[in-house]
mmCIF file of C-alpha atoms in Angstrom:
data_model
loop_
_atom_site.group_PDB
_atom_site.id
_atom_site.type_symbol
_atom_site.label_atom_id
_atom_site.label_comp_id
_atom_site.label_asym_id
_atom_site.label_seq_id
_atom_site.Cartn_x
_atom_site.Cartn_y
_atom_site.Cartn_z
ATOM 1 C CA UNK A 1173 -21.665 -55.304 -0.579
ATOM 2 C CA UNK A 1174 -18.456 -57.334 -0.254
ATOM 3 C CA UNK A 1175 -15.520 -56.586 -2.559
ATOM 4 C CA UNK A 1176 -15.380 -58.654 -5.745
ATOM 5 C CA UNK A 1177 -12.343 -60.937 -5.857
ATOM 6 C CA UNK A 1178 -10.651 -62.472 -8.881
ATOM 7 C CA UNK A 1179 -11.664 -65.984 -7.829
ATOM 8 C CA UNK A 1180 -15.304 -64.904 -7.877
ATOM 9 C CA UNK A 1181 -15.032 -64.549 -11.646
ATOM 10 C CA UNK A 1182 -14.175 -68.190 -12.246
ATOM 11 C CA UNK A 1183 -15.483 -70.122 -9.225
ATOM 12 C CA UNK A 1184 -18.836 -70.731 -10.863
ATOM 13 C CA UNK A 1185 -17.193 -71.988 -14.028
ATOM 14 C CA UNK A 1186 -15.362 -74.700 -12.053
ATOM 15 C CA UNK A 1187 -18.313 -75.735 -9.922
ATOM 16 C CA UNK A 1188 -18.313 -79.553 -9.492
ATOM 17 C CA UNK A 1189 -22.102 -79.815 -9.295
ATOM 18 C CA UNK A 1190 -22.530 -77.902 -12.550
ATOM 19 C CA UNK A 1191 -19.887 -80.020 -14.256
ATOM 20 C CA UNK A 1192 -21.611 -83.234 -13.101
ATOM 21 C CA UNK A 1193 -24.948 -81.919 -14.330
ATOM 22 C CA UNK A 1194 -23.475 -81.148 -17.751
ATOM 23 C CA UNK A 1195 -21.840 -84.571 -17.791
ATOM 24 C CA UNK A 1196 -25.247 -86.178 -17.268
ATOM 25 C CA UNK A 1197 -26.821 -84.049 -19.999
ATOM 26 C CA UNK A 1198 -24.029 -84.925 -22.438
ATOM 27 C CA UNK A 1199 -24.443 -88.602 -21.635
ATOM 28 C CA UNK A 1200 -28.170 -88.415 -22.311
ATOM 29 C CA UNK A 1201 -27.751 -86.436 -25.549
ATOM 30 C CA UNK A 1202 -25.002 -88.776 -26.771
ATOM 31 C CA UNK A 1203 -27.425 -91.715 -26.789
ATOM 32 C CA UNK A 1204 -28.884 -90.228 -29.962
ATOM 33 C CA UNK A 1205 -25.553 -90.078 -31.809
ATOM 34 C CA UNK A 1206 -25.446 -92.234 -34.932
ATOM 35 C CA UNK A 1207 -21.636 -92.447 -34.873
ATOM 36 C CA UNK A 1208 -18.891 -91.612 -32.354
ATOM 37 C CA UNK A 1209 -18.256 -87.896 -31.950
ATOM 38 C CA UNK A 1210 -14.576 -87.069 -32.389
ATOM 39 C CA UNK A 1211 -14.105 -83.470 -31.282
ATOM 40 C CA UNK A 1212 -10.945 -81.564 -32.144
ATOM 41 C CA UNK A 1213 -10.099 -78.923 -29.564
ATOM 42 C CA UNK A 1214 -8.049 -76.596 -31.735
ATOM 43 C CA UNK A 1215 -6.259 -74.773 -28.922
ATOM 44 C CA UNK A 1216 -3.672 -76.084 -26.474
ATOM 45 C CA UNK A 1217 -5.397 -74.115 -23.729
ATOM 46 C CA UNK A 1218 -8.459 -76.312 -24.180
ATOM 47 C CA UNK A 1219 -6.259 -79.421 -24.128
ATOM 48 C CA UNK A 1220 -4.927 -78.428 -20.730
ATOM 49 C CA UNK A 1221 -8.407 -77.739 -19.349
ATOM 50 C CA UNK A 1222 -9.606 -81.115 -20.647
ATOM 51 C CA UNK A 1223 -6.690 -83.005 -19.095
ATOM 52 C CA UNK A 1224 -6.349 -80.978 -15.878
ATOM 53 C CA UNK A 1225 -10.005 -81.403 -14.920
ATOM 54 C CA UNK A 1226 -10.307 -84.989 -16.142
ATOM 55 C CA UNK A 1227 -13.104 -84.198 -18.566
ATOM 56 C CA UNK A 1228 -12.627 -87.347 -20.708
ATOM 57 C CA UNK A 1229 -13.580 -89.431 -17.665
ATOM 58 C CA UNK A 1230 -16.884 -87.540 -17.470
ATOM 59 C CA UNK A 1231 -17.935 -88.334 -21.032
ATOM 60 C CA UNK A 1232 -19.545 -91.426 -22.574
ATOM 61 C CA UNK A 1233 -17.420 -93.812 -24.623
ATOM 62 C CA UNK A 1234 -18.743 -92.526 -27.941
ATOM 63 C CA UNK A 1235 -17.135 -89.080 -27.452
ATOM 64 C CA UNK A 1236 -13.402 -88.611 -27.914
ATOM 65 C CA UNK A 1237 -11.049 -85.655 -28.054
ATOM 66 C CA UNK A 1238 -8.621 -85.043 -30.914
ATOM 67 C CA UNK A 1239 -5.881 -82.574 -30.082
ATOM 68 C CA UNK A 1240 -5.254 -79.828 -32.589
ATOM 69 C CA UNK A 1241 -2.442 -77.557 -33.814
ATOM 70 C CA UNK A 1242 -3.397 -74.494 -31.772
ATOM 71 C CA UNK A 1243 -0.179 -73.979 -29.822
ATOM 72 C CA UNK A 1244 2.089 -71.285 -31.311
ATOM 73 C CA UNK A 1245 5.220 -72.780 -29.789
ATOM 74 C CA UNK A 1246 4.421 -76.340 -30.910
ATOM 75 C CA UNK A 1247 3.980 -75.427 -34.561
ATOM 76 C CA UNK A 1248 7.111 -73.291 -34.893
ATOM 77 C CA UNK A 1249 9.521 -75.056 -37.285
ATOM 78 C CA UNK A 1250 13.139 -75.439 -36.300
ATOM 79 C CA UNK A 1251 14.374 -73.159 -39.066
ATOM 80 C CA UNK A 1252 12.406 -70.246 -37.590
ATOM 81 C CA UNK A 1253 13.972 -70.891 -34.172
ATOM 82 C CA UNK A 1254 17.335 -70.986 -35.933
ATOM 83 C CA UNK A 1255 16.458 -67.542 -37.269
ATOM 84 C CA UNK A 1256 16.022 -66.264 -33.724
ATOM 85 C CA UNK A 1257 19.315 -67.815 -32.681
ATOM 86 C CA UNK A 1258 21.171 -66.318 -35.667
ATOM 87 C CA UNK A 1259 19.742 -62.892 -34.892
ATOM 88 C CA UNK A 1260 20.655 -63.177 -31.202
ATOM 89 C CA UNK A 1261 24.239 -64.049 -32.153
ATOM 90 C CA UNK A 1262 24.712 -60.739 -33.990
ATOM 91 C CA UNK A 1263 26.822 -58.148 -32.202
ATOM 92 C CA UNK A 1264 25.079 -55.285 -30.421
ATOM 93 C CA UNK A 1265 21.736 -57.072 -30.509
ATOM 94 C CA UNK A 1266 19.048 -57.758 -27.921
ATOM 95 C CA UNK A 1267 16.517 -60.423 -28.902
ATOM 96 C CA UNK A 1268 13.191 -60.362 -27.068
ATOM 97 C CA UNK A 1269 10.301 -62.823 -27.248
ATOM 98 C CA UNK A 1270 7.404 -64.302 -25.291
ATOM 99 C CA UNK A 1271 6.843 -67.370 -23.163
ATOM 100 C CA UNK A 1272 8.162 -70.831 -23.819
ATOM 101 C CA UNK A 1273 9.887 -69.987 -27.083
ATOM 102 C CA UNK A 1274 13.175 -69.541 -25.257
ATOM 103 C CA UNK A 1275 13.245 -73.253 -24.305
ATOM 104 C CA UNK A 1276 12.286 -74.753 -27.673
ATOM 105 C CA UNK A 1277 15.232 -76.442 -29.408
ATOM 106 C CA UNK A 1278 16.224 -75.423 -32.904
ATOM 107 C CA UNK A 1279 18.398 -77.596 -35.117
ATOM 108 C CA UNK A 1280 21.514 -77.288 -32.940
ATOM 109 C CA UNK A 1281 20.781 -74.936 -30.061
ATOM 110 C CA UNK A 1282 18.016 -73.037 -28.284
ATOM 111 C CA UNK A 1283 17.587 -69.473 -27.113
ATOM 112 C CA UNK A 1284 18.058 -70.714 -23.543
ATOM 113 C CA UNK A 1285 21.424 -72.222 -24.419
ATOM 114 C CA UNK A 1286 22.431 -69.085 -26.269
ATOM 115 C CA UNK A 1287 21.438 -66.920 -23.320
ATOM 116 C CA UNK A 1288 23.501 -69.081 -20.991
ATOM 117 C CA UNK A 1289 26.406 -68.556 -23.397
ATOM 118 C CA UNK A 1290 26.133 -64.803 -22.933
ATOM 119 C CA UNK A 1291 23.765 -63.654 -25.698
ATOM 120 C CA UNK A 1292 21.384 -60.876 -24.679
ATOM 121 C CA UNK A 1293 18.032 -62.691 -24.934
ATOM 122 C CA UNK A 1294 15.138 -61.484 -22.814
ATOM 123 C CA UNK A 1295 11.638 -62.885 -22.177
ATOM 124 C CA UNK A 1296 8.832 -60.340 -22.260
ATOM 125 C CA UNK A 1297 5.748 -60.139 -20.096
ATOM 126 C CA UNK A 1298 4.128 -57.958 -22.751
ATOM 127 C CA UNK A 1299 5.315 -56.931 -26.243
ATOM 128 C CA UNK A 1300 5.204 -53.263 -25.224
ATOM 129 C CA UNK A 1301 8.214 -53.951 -22.985
ATOM 130 C CA UNK A 1302 10.230 -54.246 -26.217
ATOM 131 C CA UNK A 1303 9.668 -50.539 -26.820
ATOM 132 C CA UNK A 1304 11.017 -49.699 -23.371
ATOM 133 C CA UNK A 1305 14.104 -51.850 -23.931
ATOM 134 C CA UNK A 1306 14.747 -50.220 -27.326
ATOM 135 C CA UNK A 1307 14.570 -46.756 -25.754
ATOM 136 C CA UNK A 1308 16.892 -47.748 -22.934
ATOM 137 C CA UNK A 1309 19.466 -49.122 -25.399
ATOM 138 C CA UNK A 1310 19.611 -46.764 -28.399
ATOM 139 C CA UNK A 1311 23.051 -48.148 -29.315
ATOM 140 C CA UNK A 1312 21.638 -51.701 -29.699
ATOM 141 C CA UNK A 1313 19.409 -53.401 -32.263
ATOM 142 C CA UNK A 1314 16.381 -54.781 -30.444
ATOM 143 C CA UNK A 1315 14.611 -57.569 -32.349
ATOM 144 C CA UNK A 1316 11.145 -58.728 -31.329
ATOM 145 C CA UNK A 1317 10.596 -62.395 -32.250
ATOM 146 C CA UNK A 1318 6.803 -62.238 -32.475
ATOM 147 C CA UNK A 1319 4.780 -65.444 -32.050
ATOM 148 C CA UNK A 1320 1.171 -66.410 -31.533
ATOM 149 C CA UNK A 1321 -2.178 -66.875 -33.196
ATOM 150 C CA UNK A 1322 -4.800 -64.196 -33.831
ATOM 151 C CA UNK A 1323 -4.988 -63.611 -30.074
ATOM 152 C CA UNK A 1324 -1.586 -61.966 -29.703
ATOM 153 C CA UNK A 1325 -1.306 -60.334 -33.137
ATOM 154 C CA UNK A 1326 -3.001 -57.080 -32.030
ATOM 155 C CA UNK A 1327 -0.274 -56.586 -29.403
ATOM 156 C CA UNK A 1328 2.390 -56.774 -32.107
ATOM 157 C CA UNK A 1329 0.424 -54.349 -34.251
ATOM 158 C CA UNK A 1330 0.087 -51.990 -31.295
ATOM 159 C CA UNK A 1331 3.844 -52.214 -30.689
ATOM 160 C CA UNK A 1332 4.503 -51.398 -34.354
ATOM 161 C CA UNK A 1333 2.131 -48.460 -34.136
ATOM 162 C CA UNK A 1334 3.796 -47.120 -30.989
ATOM 163 C CA UNK A 1335 7.344 -47.566 -32.322
ATOM 164 C CA UNK A 1336 6.525 -45.682 -35.517
ATOM 165 C CA UNK A 1337 4.603 -42.938 -33.704
ATOM 166 C CA UNK A 1338 7.431 -42.447 -31.198
ATOM 167 C CA UNK A 1339 10.123 -42.600 -33.916
ATOM 168 C CA UNK A 1340 11.975 -45.496 -32.289
ATOM 169 C CA UNK A 1341 14.323 -46.649 -35.066
ATOM 170 C CA UNK A 1342 16.290 -49.476 -33.412
ATOM 171 C CA UNK A 1343 13.348 -51.896 -32.948
ATOM 172 C CA UNK A 1344 12.885 -54.645 -35.567
ATOM 173 C CA UNK A 1345 10.274 -57.367 -35.983
ATOM 174 C CA UNK A 1346 10.560 -61.052 -36.891
ATOM 175 C CA UNK A 1347 6.918 -61.956 -37.508
ATOM 176 C CA UNK A 1348 5.682 -65.504 -36.798
ATOM 177 C CA UNK A 1349 1.988 -64.883 -36.276
ATOM 178 C CA UNK A 1350 -0.109 -67.771 -37.587
ATOM 179 C CA UNK A 1351 -3.796 -68.229 -38.364
ATOM 180 C CA UNK A 1352 -6.240 -70.867 -37.134
ATOM 181 C CA UNK A 1353 -8.660 -71.366 -40.089
ATOM 182 C CA UNK A 1354 -6.044 -72.316 -42.750
ATOM 183 C CA UNK A 1355 -4.574 -74.916 -40.378
ATOM 184 C CA UNK A 1356 -7.978 -76.486 -39.751
ATOM 185 C CA UNK A 1357 -8.655 -76.464 -43.475
ATOM 186 C CA UNK A 1358 -5.322 -78.188 -44.163
ATOM 187 C CA UNK A 1359 -6.040 -80.940 -41.629
ATOM 188 C CA UNK A 1360 -9.570 -81.536 -42.898
ATOM 189 C CA UNK A 1361 -8.506 -81.443 -46.558
ATOM 190 C CA UNK A 1362 -5.889 -84.098 -45.817
ATOM 191 C CA UNK A 1363 -8.749 -86.426 -44.915
ATOM 192 C CA UNK A 1364 -6.877 -88.795 -42.595
ATOM 193 C CA UNK A 1365 -7.973 -87.281 -39.272
ATOM 194 C CA UNK A 1366 -11.442 -88.536 -38.406
ATOM 195 C CA UNK A 1367 -12.905 -85.350 -36.960
ATOM 196 C CA UNK A 1368 -16.601 -84.547 -36.987
ATOM 197 C CA UNK A 1369 -16.835 -81.547 -34.620
ATOM 198 C CA UNK A 1370 -14.693 -78.656 -33.387
ATOM 199 C CA UNK A 1371 -14.509 -76.481 -30.325
ATOM 200 C CA UNK A 1372 -12.769 -73.238 -31.161
ATOM 201 C CA UNK A 1373 -10.773 -71.022 -28.778
ATOM 202 C CA UNK A 1374 -12.673 -68.049 -27.438
ATOM 203 C CA UNK A 1375 -9.670 -65.716 -27.143
ATOM 204 C CA UNK A 1376 -9.035 -65.953 -30.901
ATOM 205 C CA UNK A 1377 -12.636 -65.077 -31.659
ATOM 206 C CA UNK A 1378 -12.665 -62.193 -29.190
ATOM 207 C CA UNK A 1379 -10.343 -60.571 -31.754
ATOM 208 C CA UNK A 1380 -11.476 -62.054 -35.074
ATOM 209 C CA UNK A 1381 -15.087 -62.795 -34.294
ATOM 210 C CA UNK A 1382 -16.601 -66.257 -34.584
ATOM 211 C CA UNK A 1383 -17.133 -65.565 -38.297
ATOM 212 C CA UNK A 1384 -13.694 -66.966 -39.191
ATOM 213 C CA UNK A 1385 -15.139 -70.459 -38.710
ATOM 214 C CA UNK A 1386 -18.275 -69.833 -40.791
ATOM 215 C CA UNK A 1387 -17.101 -71.813 -43.881
ATOM 216 C CA UNK A 1388 -16.258 -74.988 -41.928
ATOM 217 C CA UNK A 1389 -19.725 -76.360 -41.083
ATOM 218 C CA UNK A 1390 -20.869 -76.116 -44.695
ATOM 219 C CA UNK A 1391 -17.619 -77.325 -46.256
ATOM 220 C CA UNK A 1392 -17.001 -80.316 -43.975
ATOM 221 C CA UNK A 1393 -20.350 -80.909 -42.291
ATOM 222 C CA UNK A 1394 -18.815 -80.368 -38.855
ATOM 223 C CA UNK A 1395 -20.356 -78.424 -35.972
ATOM 224 C CA UNK A 1396 -18.134 -75.649 -34.610
ATOM 225 C CA UNK A 1397 -18.671 -74.265 -31.110
ATOM 226 C CA UNK A 1398 -16.553 -71.332 -29.864
ATOM 227 C CA UNK A 1399 -15.834 -72.072 -26.191
ATOM 228 C CA UNK A 1400 -14.281 -70.473 -23.158
ATOM 229 C CA UNK A 1401 -11.478 -72.201 -21.264
ATOM 230 C CA UNK A 1402 -13.067 -72.973 -17.912
ATOM 231 C CA UNK A 1403 -14.275 -76.569 -17.438
ATOM 232 C CA UNK A 1404 -17.942 -75.576 -17.408
ATOM 233 C CA UNK A 1405 -17.404 -73.693 -20.672
ATOM 234 C CA UNK A 1406 -15.820 -76.718 -22.323
ATOM 235 C CA UNK A 1407 -18.512 -79.107 -21.074
ATOM 236 C CA UNK A 1408 -21.247 -76.737 -22.259
ATOM 237 C CA UNK A 1409 -19.518 -76.499 -25.648
ATOM 238 C CA UNK A 1410 -19.356 -80.280 -25.904
ATOM 239 C CA UNK A 1411 -23.046 -80.513 -25.082
ATOM 240 C CA UNK A 1412 -23.835 -78.017 -27.847
ATOM 241 C CA UNK A 1413 -21.751 -80.020 -30.349
ATOM 242 C CA UNK A 1414 -23.355 -83.312 -29.315
ATOM 243 C CA UNK A 1415 -26.846 -81.888 -29.708
ATOM 244 C CA UNK A 1416 -25.989 -80.536 -33.163
ATOM 245 C CA UNK A 1417 -24.648 -83.887 -34.317
ATOM 246 C CA UNK A 1418 -27.544 -85.816 -32.814
ATOM 247 C CA UNK A 1419 -30.044 -83.527 -34.545
ATOM 248 C CA UNK A 1420 -28.245 -83.704 -37.886
ATOM 249 C CA UNK A 1421 -27.128 -80.085 -37.783
ATOM 250 C CA UNK A 1422 -23.705 -78.638 -38.642
ATOM 251 C CA UNK A 1423 -23.642 -75.005 -37.512
ATOM 252 C CA UNK A 1424 -21.392 -72.371 -36.027
ATOM 253 C CA UNK A 1425 -22.403 -71.582 -32.433
ATOM 254 C CA UNK A 1426 -20.937 -69.418 -29.684
ATOM 255 C CA UNK A 1427 -20.776 -70.824 -26.165
ATOM 256 C CA UNK A 1428 -18.585 -67.978 -24.858
ATOM 257 C CA UNK A 1429 -21.208 -65.353 -25.583
ATOM 258 C CA UNK A 1430 -20.072 -63.209 -22.656
ATOM 259 C CA UNK A 1431 -17.150 -61.929 -24.792
ATOM 260 C CA UNK A 1432 -17.349 -63.356 -28.330
ATOM 261 C CA UNK A 1433 -19.450 -61.934 -31.146
ATOM 262 C CA UNK A 1434 -19.611 -62.847 -34.821
ATOM 263 C CA UNK A 1435 -17.763 -59.648 -35.815
ATOM 264 C CA UNK A 1436 -15.120 -59.520 -33.066
ATOM 265 C CA UNK A 1437 -12.926 -56.527 -32.219
ATOM 266 C CA UNK A 1438 -13.108 -54.473 -35.404
ATOM 267 C CA UNK A 1439 -10.665 -51.841 -34.122
ATOM 268 C CA UNK A 1440 -8.017 -54.502 -33.434
ATOM 269 C CA UNK A 1441 -8.626 -56.036 -36.872
ATOM 270 C CA UNK A 1442 -8.104 -52.618 -38.507
ATOM 271 C CA UNK A 1443 -4.857 -52.085 -36.576
ATOM 272 C CA UNK A 1444 -3.557 -55.474 -37.759
ATOM 273 C CA UNK A 1445 -4.562 -54.738 -41.348
ATOM 274 C CA UNK A 1446 -2.613 -51.469 -41.219
ATOM 275 C CA UNK A 1447 0.732 -53.210 -40.701
ATOM 276 C CA UNK A 1448 0.405 -56.896 -41.617
ATOM 277 C CA UNK A 1449 -0.762 -58.992 -44.552
ATOM 278 C CA UNK A 1450 -1.141 -62.709 -45.326
ATOM 279 C CA UNK A 1451 2.113 -64.519 -46.080
ATOM 280 C CA UNK A 1452 1.954 -66.661 -49.231
ATOM 281 C CA UNK A 1453 2.954 -69.769 -47.268
ATOM 282 C CA UNK A 1454 4.322 -70.782 -43.866
ATOM 283 C CA UNK A 1455 5.851 -74.133 -42.904
ATOM 284 C CA UNK A 1456 4.166 -75.491 -39.771
ATOM 285 C CA UNK A 1457 6.265 -77.780 -37.619
ATOM 286 C CA UNK A 1458 5.312 -81.368 -38.347
ATOM 287 C CA UNK A 1459 2.527 -80.350 -40.743
ATOM 288 C CA UNK A 1460 4.328 -78.647 -43.618
ATOM 289 C CA UNK A 1461 3.577 -75.687 -45.844
ATOM 290 C CA UNK A 1462 0.099 -74.195 -45.485
ATOM 291 C CA UNK A 1463 -0.810 -71.371 -47.901
ATOM 292 C CA UNK A 1464 -1.954 -68.056 -46.404
ATOM 293 C CA UNK A 1465 -1.596 -69.445 -42.873
ATOM 294 C CA UNK A 1466 0.597 -66.724 -41.389
ATOM 295 C CA UNK A 1467 1.213 -62.991 -41.486
ATOM 296 C CA UNK A 1468 4.132 -60.776 -42.492
ATOM 297 C CA UNK A 1469 4.905 -57.077 -42.477
ATOM 298 C CA UNK A 1470 3.555 -55.097 -45.416
ATOM 299 C CA UNK A 1471 6.226 -53.961 -47.938
ATOM 300 C CA UNK A 1472 6.077 -50.335 -46.780
ATOM 301 C CA UNK A 1473 7.424 -51.456 -43.393
ATOM 302 C CA UNK A 1474 10.286 -53.552 -44.813
ATOM 303 C CA UNK A 1475 12.813 -51.330 -43.011
ATOM 304 C CA UNK A 1476 11.465 -52.782 -39.735
ATOM 305 C CA UNK A 1477 11.353 -56.386 -40.963
ATOM 306 C CA UNK A 1478 14.200 -58.411 -39.418
ATOM 307 C CA UNK A 1479 13.776 -61.106 -42.094
ATOM 308 C CA UNK A 1480 14.655 -58.555 -44.776
ATOM 309 C CA UNK A 1481 17.062 -56.244 -42.944
ATOM 310 C CA UNK A 1482 19.197 -59.129 -41.616
ATOM 311 C CA UNK A 1483 18.513 -61.646 -44.397
ATOM 312 C CA UNK A 1484 22.212 -62.390 -44.899
ATOM 313 C CA UNK A 1485 22.546 -64.096 -41.483
ATOM 314 C CA UNK A 1486 19.348 -66.167 -41.643
ATOM 315 C CA UNK A 1487 19.449 -69.866 -42.617
ATOM 316 C CA UNK A 1488 17.020 -70.874 -45.352
ATOM 317 C CA UNK A 1489 17.086 -74.692 -45.262
ATOM 318 C CA UNK A 1490 13.905 -76.413 -43.926
ATOM 319 C CA UNK A 1491 14.695 -78.695 -40.968
ATOM 320 C CA UNK A 1492 12.575 -81.674 -39.930
ATOM 321 C CA UNK A 1493 11.846 -82.807 -36.377
ATOM 322 C CA UNK A 1494 13.708 -85.505 -34.444
ATOM 323 C CA UNK A 1495 12.921 -88.875 -36.061
ATOM 324 C CA UNK A 1496 11.626 -90.355 -32.799
ATOM 325 C CA UNK A 1497 9.216 -87.457 -32.174
ATOM 326 C CA UNK A 1498 5.634 -87.784 -33.471
ATOM 327 C CA UNK A 1499 4.658 -84.226 -32.566
ATOM 328 C CA UNK A 1500 3.649 -83.539 -36.167
ATOM 329 C CA UNK A 1501 1.377 -86.578 -36.221
ATOM 330 C CA UNK A 1502 -0.246 -85.406 -32.976
ATOM 331 C CA UNK A 1503 -0.747 -81.887 -34.351
ATOM 332 C CA UNK A 1504 -2.511 -83.365 -37.391
ATOM 333 C CA UNK A 1505 -4.988 -85.181 -35.147
ATOM 334 C CA UNK A 1506 -3.657 -88.616 -36.101
ATOM 335 C CA UNK A 1507 -2.203 -89.741 -32.766
ATOM 336 C CA UNK A 1508 -2.216 -89.027 -29.045
ATOM 337 C CA UNK A 1509 0.863 -88.322 -26.925
ATOM 338 C CA UNK A 1510 0.959 -91.736 -25.249
ATOM 339 C CA UNK A 1511 1.260 -93.381 -28.671
ATOM 340 C CA UNK A 1512 4.762 -91.884 -28.967
ATOM 341 C CA UNK A 1513 7.517 -94.371 -28.096
ATOM 342 C CA UNK A 1514 9.614 -91.768 -26.290
ATOM 343 C CA UNK A 1515 6.782 -90.060 -24.392
ATOM 344 C CA UNK A 1516 7.623 -89.833 -20.689
ATOM 345 C CA UNK A 1517 10.937 -91.653 -21.141
ATOM 346 C CA UNK A 1518 13.464 -89.998 -23.438
ATOM 347 C CA UNK A 1519 11.059 -87.074 -23.880
ATOM 348 C CA UNK A 1520 9.903 -85.230 -20.744
ATOM 349 C CA UNK A 1521 9.402 -81.532 -19.925
ATOM 350 C CA UNK A 1522 12.984 -81.479 -18.589
ATOM 351 C CA UNK A 1523 14.415 -83.316 -21.602
ATOM 352 C CA UNK A 1524 12.061 -82.510 -24.481
ATOM 353 C CA UNK A 1525 12.679 -83.897 -27.941
ATOM 354 C CA UNK A 1526 9.695 -82.149 -29.458
ATOM 355 C CA UNK A 1527 7.857 -78.860 -29.127
ATOM 356 C CA UNK A 1528 4.627 -80.532 -27.894
ATOM 357 C CA UNK A 1529 6.510 -81.432 -24.710
ATOM 358 C CA UNK A 1530 8.408 -78.145 -24.379
ATOM 359 C CA UNK A 1531 5.440 -75.836 -24.610
ATOM 360 C CA UNK A 1532 3.284 -75.336 -21.533
ATOM 361 C CA UNK A 1533 0.318 -75.467 -23.969
ATOM 362 C CA UNK A 1534 1.534 -78.608 -25.756
ATOM 363 C CA UNK A 1535 -0.547 -81.788 -25.780
ATOM 364 C CA UNK A 1536 2.380 -83.950 -24.616
ATOM 365 C CA UNK A 1537 3.053 -81.547 -21.751
ATOM 366 C CA UNK A 1538 -0.632 -81.737 -20.715
ATOM 367 C CA UNK A 1539 -0.660 -85.549 -20.769
ATOM 368 C CA UNK A 1540 2.599 -85.675 -18.828
ATOM 369 C CA UNK A 1541 1.261 -83.347 -16.135
ATOM 370 C CA UNK A 1542 -2.278 -84.620 -15.759
ATOM 371 C CA UNK A 1543 -2.629 -88.157 -17.146
ATOM 372 C CA UNK A 1544 -0.966 -89.953 -14.273
ATOM 373 C CA UNK A 1545 2.468 -90.170 -15.861
ATOM 374 C CA UNK A 1546 4.055 -88.564 -12.818
ATOM 375 C CA UNK A 1547 2.634 -91.316 -10.598
#
């Protein structure tokens, strides 16, 4: 037997013949739709799959994608980035965080600019690296600027657990973990976005279980299909949503059944519940305050909470986006990137005005890369 290679795990899920077959099945099923199907893909990872593989060109005209708020960098308000910058400017401090957050502009600066100016700001490959840095620098305050949806929250909880167990006392946490269901509920309650189906991100439901979406079909009459991120997964998920709508059903279904269950990873959920609780409200960039849409440290861990320990250096004023940027409108499902006047001109990945262009998961970034903007 030949050795299994990484590419063997995804080759079948990018197979052109399978994608064309699903395209034909979707086209046939869509003939029975009584109204256009406007599907919100909640996660930026799905947006990139859709744009990278040209999936809109494989669908009939009565199916359209609406891009959602599921990018943790895109929804981070400027005042929270200003928090990170204020913390990084403190003496004897190392600020650590993940991914694209370092490039996202705050109100007057960014972590990248601050790092270039000499602040000790470090990107992490994994949150557990923060523990190693804290041990290597016992004379410094190491602050973990934690971001992400339900997918990455267990890693922060595991880091908290390890730091407490190993009695590491110079590691602090600035928690910015946000939750998918309250954001969807806020967009649907607003009523302006014309959405009548959802595909949900599989990696979130690997942790939470698909059950977090259970109220949506009944409350809004919208099918919800939890999908993987490969093109075949997304096309299969679309087919499942089309069939539901055509048959007059609104149900929660799981396409990514190879890893997602209704209950999810109960052990990870228990670890999160040990250290974190729902925050009363969180201001989403471009969307506004959404109740119970984010997490914070429980009161018994306040001595590790950077928002409380270093409260005197943190700005408190809400800060709106650049007036020319319509990132918030895009995140609400009310516009597409190319409807923005500065898309691809004043706003590019090298000169971003908004977080949807900065983030590698942002909708504007996906359109810029894959929609022919580069020529």
